[in-house]
Amino acid sequence: MSSALTDSAQQRVFNFSAGPAALPLSVLEEVRDELVCYPGAGASIMEISHRDKRFVDLLHDAQATLRQLLGISDDYEVLFLQGGAALQFSMIPANLLRGTGKTAQYLLTGSWGKKAIKEAKKEGAAESIYDAGETNYDRLPAAGDYQVADDAAYLYYCSNETIQGVQFTDEPACPDSVPLVSDASSDFLCRPLDISKYGLLYACAQKNAGPAGVTVVVVRKDLLQRSPADLPGYLNYNNHAEADSEWNTPPTFAIYVLGKIAKWLRDDIGGLDAMLQQNQEKSQTLYQVIDQSNGFYRGHAQTEARSLMNVTFNLPNDDLQASFIAEAAKHDLTALKGHRSVGGIRASIYNAMPVEGVNTLANFMKDFAKANG
Amino acid sequence: MSSALTDSAQQRVFNFSAGPAALPLSVLEEVRDELVCYPGAGASIMEISHRDKRFVDLLHDAQATLRQLLGISDDYEVLFLQGGAALQFSMIPANLLRGTGKTAQYLLTGSWGKKAIKEAKKEGAAESIYDAGETNYDRLPAAGDYQVADDAAYLYYCSNETIQGVQFTDEPACPDSVPLVSDASSDFLCRPLDISKYGLLYACAQKNAGPAGVTVVVVRKDLLQRSPADLPGYLNYNNHAEADSEWNTPPTFAIYVLGKIAKWLRDDIGGLDAMLQQNQEKSQTLYQVIDQSNGFYRGHAQTEARSLMNVTFNLPNDDLQASFIAEAAKHDLTALKGHRSVGGIRASIYNAMPVEGVNTLANFMKDFAKANG
């Protein structure tokens, strides 16, 4: 392993897991150092009450750092919830669609959007107005490919489809009258966003923002008036908003780690502009190897839809794919197997994947292609 | 601090928090040591996929240890979910009541039971058949105080009410035809149980079983046939059962810690019989100080309803209570303030609270009574 990594990282690999995924080493080291005794508490952060001032301060701090990074105004709530994206698939239509008599419209650009609309249909009228299934979700909608109704309950899309490796570069076109809802689970905090374009944006943490077990929901306050009073209490955004994410015991440890990662992004990386630049460079490094491999590596996503976060590609055959994964592991490059529903190789290169890890993979890919091409 | 605690614990206090609560020091130290590199993974346990064999093995191991500790047969599922007890308040009636045409019956012995029935009423017919509210939840039902209908959807109770400090010593009487449902959040694993008496038993982890963010649900498999197909996916127990708690990304770190605590209980403590004995001794130590204080300390719970986990009591006046808390903190005895809805003092002495912590508190209480009585 490289000398750039610190002592405690001697055994560490470059981990390309799609999620839960690599976290910043400096954050892990801080968490380790505070694990038994959180400073001033005489106890682990896991052991203190969520109502303890130390934890409440830490929760507020995590919210404030996210607001600062993304420029989130007071028109929006920032909530920390449990249940992952899977629970949001239901909570969003339960709060924003149920009982409205309107239709929610969905853009389907991959596996996660498909899961989301399935749950929405249980709560009310939901329809897909774009579905790239015919080309196995390798692309994004072009201008004119879909039409959003002016009175839609909301327009839903997944900004980055981890399985297919397809990412929107900008928000999809949407009338001002329709709240835009984004599943940003796998590209949250990878770049600056104009939050004012969104009605609701959410992300489970375990890609760019923290460990599994906490989900960030950023929601425009006026939309919360839509929530039916008879929703299961946990599913009603208003309960969480009114209680500042302490309607019940929140996942305290996960929020604590998320707060540290947000600070790492702000202070060590230098904010989301700097993060975007690094993400562009990292992804470009890998896509270049693919494009210059004379067809040995074949990218799944169309060029203009390529994800900054998940680089998906195939090799000429299954044997070579298996051999690629096995050889890569010998170079401490792990978790490269594509999702079972797509196959091939997937290199997830979220914010915390060091440039060095991407360069090491790129060099390995070149060598492997030369030896086997 | 005592010499019995290890080096890394030099700054640690005796933490009587009601939850999130004290965890075994040896578990915290293990977690710390593995935090940056989980053995063999080259990555933190927080960074590896929930589908990685290492994590799947760890999840299965945690399930197996719980089955072993509690003697849980194959007739039951052991699920690891998110959303805490608050989500179970809704999931239980959503799965076991909704659409049955039956009535769910609730025994209300404290604050948590009251919260639970409120959510149940949104899902179907639910009624309380015992409510100790008139005496501010200081007691348990006596024989004949309630009657369960033979065709009730289920009988629900909370085995330990943390806020009032009231705990059932045995399961409440319940006809064989009616599934018994228990919120065991705050006394799970404090003693052996005969799981075959239960239809469903659940516990959020942050008292005896782990950090906040994971909830254990033990449910008899045949009951899962009741779940309506149109439930929000996350709320349907069948989804989690069929996917072995990986229907979506589970809270991996919390499950990892829970598994370690279960092993600590089995291997270091010696199982639930030994744990019960220790818990009886610890609680007896404090109740004895209360009973021998000539009325200086007044226990909230009736003697026969006293909790092994949460010792609740009042002092002669608010000034003395404030002074008690402040003085205790100087002796590194923390988080003793009672819940805002009851007031007074609450010493939560879950499994991981060392005997030494209880003895230190007992001595402090005697000294304080002598000085102020």
PDB file of C-alpha atoms in Angstrom, chain A residues 182-317:
ATOM      1  CA  SER A 182     -35.085  13.541  -5.989  1.00  0.00           C
ATOM      2  CA  ASP A 183     -33.599  10.312  -4.724  1.00  0.00           C
ATOM      3  CA  ALA A 184     -30.049  11.582  -4.345  1.00  0.00           C
ATOM      4  CA  SER A 185     -28.947   8.618  -2.244  1.00  0.00           C
ATOM      5  CA  SER A 186     -25.891   7.835  -4.286  1.00  0.00           C
ATOM      6  CA  ASP A 187     -24.744  11.263  -5.405  1.00  0.00           C
ATOM      7  CA  PHE A 188     -25.686  13.480  -2.468  1.00  0.00           C
ATOM      8  CA  LEU A 189     -22.870  15.916  -1.719  1.00  0.00           C
ATOM      9  CA  CYS A 190     -20.902  14.941  -4.827  1.00  0.00           C
ATOM     10  CA  ARG A 191     -21.400  18.453  -6.277  1.00  0.00           C
ATOM     11  CA  PRO A 192     -23.125  21.761  -5.520  1.00  0.00           C
ATOM     12  CA  LEU A 193     -26.902  21.862  -5.993  1.00  0.00           C
ATOM     13  CA  ASP A 194     -29.475  24.615  -6.196  1.00  0.00           C
ATOM     14  CA  ILE A 195     -31.799  23.288  -3.511  1.00  0.00           C
ATOM     15  CA  SER A 196     -34.431  25.900  -4.342  1.00  0.00           C
ATOM     16  CA  LYS A 197     -35.250  23.821  -7.428  1.00  0.00           C
ATOM     17  CA  TYR A 198     -36.420  20.945  -5.225  1.00  0.00           C
ATOM     18  CA  GLY A 199     -39.550  20.179  -3.285  1.00  0.00           C
ATOM     19  CA  LEU A 200     -37.879  17.233  -1.568  1.00  0.00           C
ATOM     20  CA  LEU A 201     -34.454  15.687  -1.876  1.00  0.00           C
ATOM     21  CA  TYR A 202     -33.339  12.688   0.129  1.00  0.00           C
ATOM     22  CA  ALA A 203     -30.337  10.434   0.515  1.00  0.00           C
ATOM     23  CA  CYS A 204     -29.607   7.386   2.559  1.00  0.00           C
ATOM     24  CA  ALA A 205     -26.193   8.075   4.002  1.00  0.00           C
ATOM     25  CA  GLN A 206     -24.246   4.959   3.121  1.00  0.00           C
ATOM     26  CA  LYS A 207     -22.722   6.219  -0.133  1.00  0.00           C
ATOM     27  CA  ASN A 208     -21.340   9.730   0.299  1.00  0.00           C
ATOM     28  CA  ALA A 209     -22.628  10.866   3.658  1.00  0.00           C
ATOM     29  CA  GLY A 210     -22.069   8.277   6.363  1.00  0.00           C
ATOM     30  CA  PRO A 211     -22.719   4.749   7.560  1.00  0.00           C
ATOM     31  CA  ALA A 212     -25.934   2.849   6.840  1.00  0.00           C
ATOM     32  CA  GLY A 213     -28.773   3.661   9.201  1.00  0.00           C
ATOM     33  CA  VAL A 214     -29.531   7.328   8.654  1.00  0.00           C
ATOM     34  CA  THR A 215     -31.318   9.024   5.777  1.00  0.00           C
ATOM     35  CA  VAL A 216     -31.229  12.750   5.147  1.00  0.00           C
ATOM     36  CA  VAL A 217     -34.485  14.318   3.948  1.00  0.00           C
ATOM     37  CA  VAL A 218     -34.458  17.934   2.802  1.00  0.00           C
ATOM     38  CA  VAL A 219     -38.057  19.038   2.315  1.00  0.00           C
ATOM     39  CA  ARG A 220     -39.709  22.374   1.560  1.00  0.00           C
ATOM     40  CA  LYS A 221     -41.763  23.321   4.595  1.00  0.00           C
ATOM     41  CA  ASP A 222     -44.938  24.285   2.732  1.00  0.00           C
ATOM     42  CA  LEU A 223     -45.230  20.767   1.309  1.00  0.00           C
ATOM     43  CA  LEU A 224     -45.669  19.324   4.789  1.00  0.00           C
ATOM     44  CA  GLN A 225     -49.217  20.651   4.848  1.00  0.00           C
ATOM     45  CA  ARG A 226     -50.157  17.831   2.511  1.00  0.00           C
ATOM     46  CA  SER A 227     -49.504  15.016   5.007  1.00  0.00           C
ATOM     47  CA  PRO A 228     -52.680  13.169   6.020  1.00  0.00           C
ATOM     48  CA  ALA A 229     -53.218  13.163   9.799  1.00  0.00           C
ATOM     49  CA  ASP A 230     -53.835   9.427   9.946  1.00  0.00           C
ATOM     50  CA  LEU A 231     -50.430   8.332   8.621  1.00  0.00           C
ATOM     51  CA  PRO A 232     -48.465   5.954  10.808  1.00  0.00           C
ATOM     52  CA  GLY A 233     -46.684   8.376  13.115  1.00  0.00           C
ATOM     53  CA  TYR A 234     -43.183   7.494  12.009  1.00  0.00           C
ATOM     54  CA  LEU A 235     -44.158   8.046   8.364  1.00  0.00           C
ATOM     55  CA  ASN A 236     -45.400  11.588   8.893  1.00  0.00           C
ATOM     56  CA  TYR A 237     -42.683  14.122   8.085  1.00  0.00           C
ATOM     57  CA  ASN A 238     -44.404  16.675  10.312  1.00  0.00           C
ATOM     58  CA  ASN A 239     -43.676  14.648  13.441  1.00  0.00           C
ATOM     59  CA  HIS A 240     -39.979  14.597  12.654  1.00  0.00           C
ATOM     60  CA  ALA A 241     -39.909  18.254  11.624  1.00  0.00           C
ATOM     61  CA  GLU A 242     -41.715  19.452  14.753  1.00  0.00           C
ATOM     62  CA  ALA A 243     -39.423  17.395  16.991  1.00  0.00           C
ATOM     63  CA  ASP A 244     -36.245  18.365  15.115  1.00  0.00           C
ATOM     64  CA  SER A 245     -35.555  14.715  14.198  1.00  0.00           C
ATOM     65  CA  GLU A 246     -36.090  13.590  17.797  1.00  0.00           C
ATOM     66  CA  TRP A 247     -39.692  12.420  17.541  1.00  0.00           C
ATOM     67  CA  ASN A 248     -38.229   9.133  18.629  1.00  0.00           C
ATOM     68  CA  THR A 249     -34.638   8.139  19.363  1.00  0.00           C
ATOM     69  CA  PRO A 250     -32.677   8.918  16.203  1.00  0.00           C
ATOM     70  CA  PRO A 251     -29.736   6.774  15.039  1.00  0.00           C
ATOM     71  CA  THR A 252     -27.313   8.799  17.107  1.00  0.00           C
ATOM     72  CA  PHE A 253     -24.038   7.170  16.095  1.00  0.00           C
ATOM     73  CA  ALA A 254     -24.817   7.380  12.379  1.00  0.00           C
ATOM     74  CA  ILE A 255     -25.711  11.072  12.712  1.00  0.00           C
ATOM     75  CA  TYR A 256     -22.479  11.665  14.604  1.00  0.00           C
ATOM     76  CA  VAL A 257     -20.426  10.112  11.786  1.00  0.00           C
ATOM     77  CA  LEU A 258     -22.433  11.974   9.145  1.00  0.00           C
ATOM     78  CA  GLY A 259     -21.664  15.257  10.882  1.00  0.00           C
ATOM     79  CA  LYS A 260     -17.954  14.509  10.793  1.00  0.00           C
ATOM     80  CA  ILE A 261     -18.090  13.645   7.099  1.00  0.00           C
ATOM     81  CA  ALA A 262     -19.901  16.883   6.318  1.00  0.00           C
ATOM     82  CA  LYS A 263     -17.134  18.772   8.115  1.00  0.00           C
ATOM     83  CA  TRP A 264     -14.471  16.792   6.281  1.00  0.00           C
ATOM     84  CA  LEU A 265     -16.097  17.842   3.021  1.00  0.00           C
ATOM     85  CA  ARG A 266     -16.184  21.467   4.055  1.00  0.00           C
ATOM     86  CA  ASP A 267     -12.807  21.774   5.762  1.00  0.00           C
ATOM     87  CA  ASP A 268     -10.536  19.117   4.297  1.00  0.00           C
ATOM     88  CA  ILE A 269     -11.888  18.942   0.750  1.00  0.00           C
ATOM     89  CA  GLY A 270     -12.856  22.600   0.573  1.00  0.00           C
ATOM     90  CA  GLY A 271     -16.551  22.329  -0.203  1.00  0.00           C
ATOM     91  CA  LEU A 272     -18.684  20.944  -2.982  1.00  0.00           C
ATOM     92  CA  ASP A 273     -17.051  22.788  -5.884  1.00  0.00           C
ATOM     93  CA  ALA A 274     -13.720  21.227  -4.984  1.00  0.00           C
ATOM     94  CA  MET A 275     -15.424  17.883  -4.441  1.00  0.00           C
ATOM     95  CA  LEU A 276     -17.017  18.040  -7.876  1.00  0.00           C
ATOM     96  CA  GLN A 277     -13.710  18.785  -9.516  1.00  0.00           C
ATOM     97  CA  GLN A 278     -12.110  15.811  -7.804  1.00  0.00           C
ATOM     98  CA  ASN A 279     -15.043  13.579  -8.724  1.00  0.00           C
ATOM     99  CA  GLN A 280     -14.837  14.670 -12.358  1.00  0.00           C
ATOM    100  CA  GLU A 281     -11.130  13.918 -12.463  1.00  0.00           C
ATOM    101  CA  LYS A 282     -11.516  10.535 -10.796  1.00  0.00           C
ATOM    102  CA  SER A 283     -14.329   9.368 -13.042  1.00  0.00           C
ATOM    103  CA  GLN A 284     -12.607  10.734 -16.136  1.00  0.00           C
ATOM    104  CA  THR A 285      -9.525   8.692 -15.321  1.00  0.00           C
ATOM    105  CA  LEU A 286     -11.538   5.467 -15.452  1.00  0.00           C
ATOM    106  CA  TYR A 287     -13.751   6.359 -18.420  1.00  0.00           C
ATOM    107  CA  GLN A 288     -10.614   7.227 -20.374  1.00  0.00           C
ATOM    108  CA  VAL A 289      -9.181   3.777 -19.756  1.00  0.00           C
ATOM    109  CA  ILE A 290     -12.475   2.275 -20.967  1.00  0.00           C
ATOM    110  CA  ASP A 291     -12.574   4.469 -24.079  1.00  0.00           C
ATOM    111  CA  GLN A 292      -8.949   3.788 -24.951  1.00  0.00           C
ATOM    112  CA  SER A 293      -9.163   0.027 -24.487  1.00  0.00           C
ATOM    113  CA  ASN A 294     -10.168  -0.701 -28.077  1.00  0.00           C
ATOM    114  CA  GLY A 295     -13.403  -2.256 -26.927  1.00  0.00           C
ATOM    115  CA  PHE A 296     -11.856  -4.551 -24.293  1.00  0.00           C
ATOM    116  CA  TYR A 297     -13.850  -2.640 -21.674  1.00  0.00           C
ATOM    117  CA  ARG A 298     -17.373  -1.691 -22.711  1.00  0.00           C
ATOM    118  CA  GLY A 299     -19.106   0.960 -20.600  1.00  0.00           C
ATOM    119  CA  HIS A 300     -22.755   0.286 -19.789  1.00  0.00           C
ATOM    120  CA  ALA A 301     -23.972   3.904 -19.738  1.00  0.00           C
ATOM    121  CA  GLN A 302     -24.139   6.089 -22.842  1.00  0.00           C
ATOM    122  CA  THR A 303     -21.289   8.606 -22.759  1.00  0.00           C
ATOM    123  CA  GLU A 304     -23.458  11.629 -21.918  1.00  0.00           C
ATOM    124  CA  ALA A 305     -25.212   9.748 -19.086  1.00  0.00           C
ATOM    125  CA  ARG A 306     -22.098   8.466 -17.349  1.00  0.00           C
ATOM    126  CA  SER A 307     -22.065   8.637 -13.574  1.00  0.00           C
ATOM    127  CA  LEU A 308     -19.384  10.383 -11.556  1.00  0.00           C
ATOM    128  CA  MET A 309     -20.021   7.865  -8.790  1.00  0.00           C
ATOM    129  CA  ASN A 310     -20.453   4.399 -10.312  1.00  0.00           C
ATOM    130  CA  VAL A 311     -18.396   3.375 -13.298  1.00  0.00           C
ATOM    131  CA  THR A 312     -20.044   0.306 -14.843  1.00  0.00           C
ATOM    132  CA  PHE A 313     -18.490  -1.758 -17.597  1.00  0.00           C
ATOM    133  CA  ASN A 314     -18.225  -5.218 -19.058  1.00  0.00           C
ATOM    134  CA  LEU A 315     -15.314  -7.332 -20.230  1.00  0.00           C
ATOM    135  CA  PRO A 316     -15.378  -9.572 -23.315  1.00  0.00           C
ATOM    136  CA  ASN A 317     -16.649 -12.601 -21.375  1.00  0.00           C
TER     137      ASN A 317
END
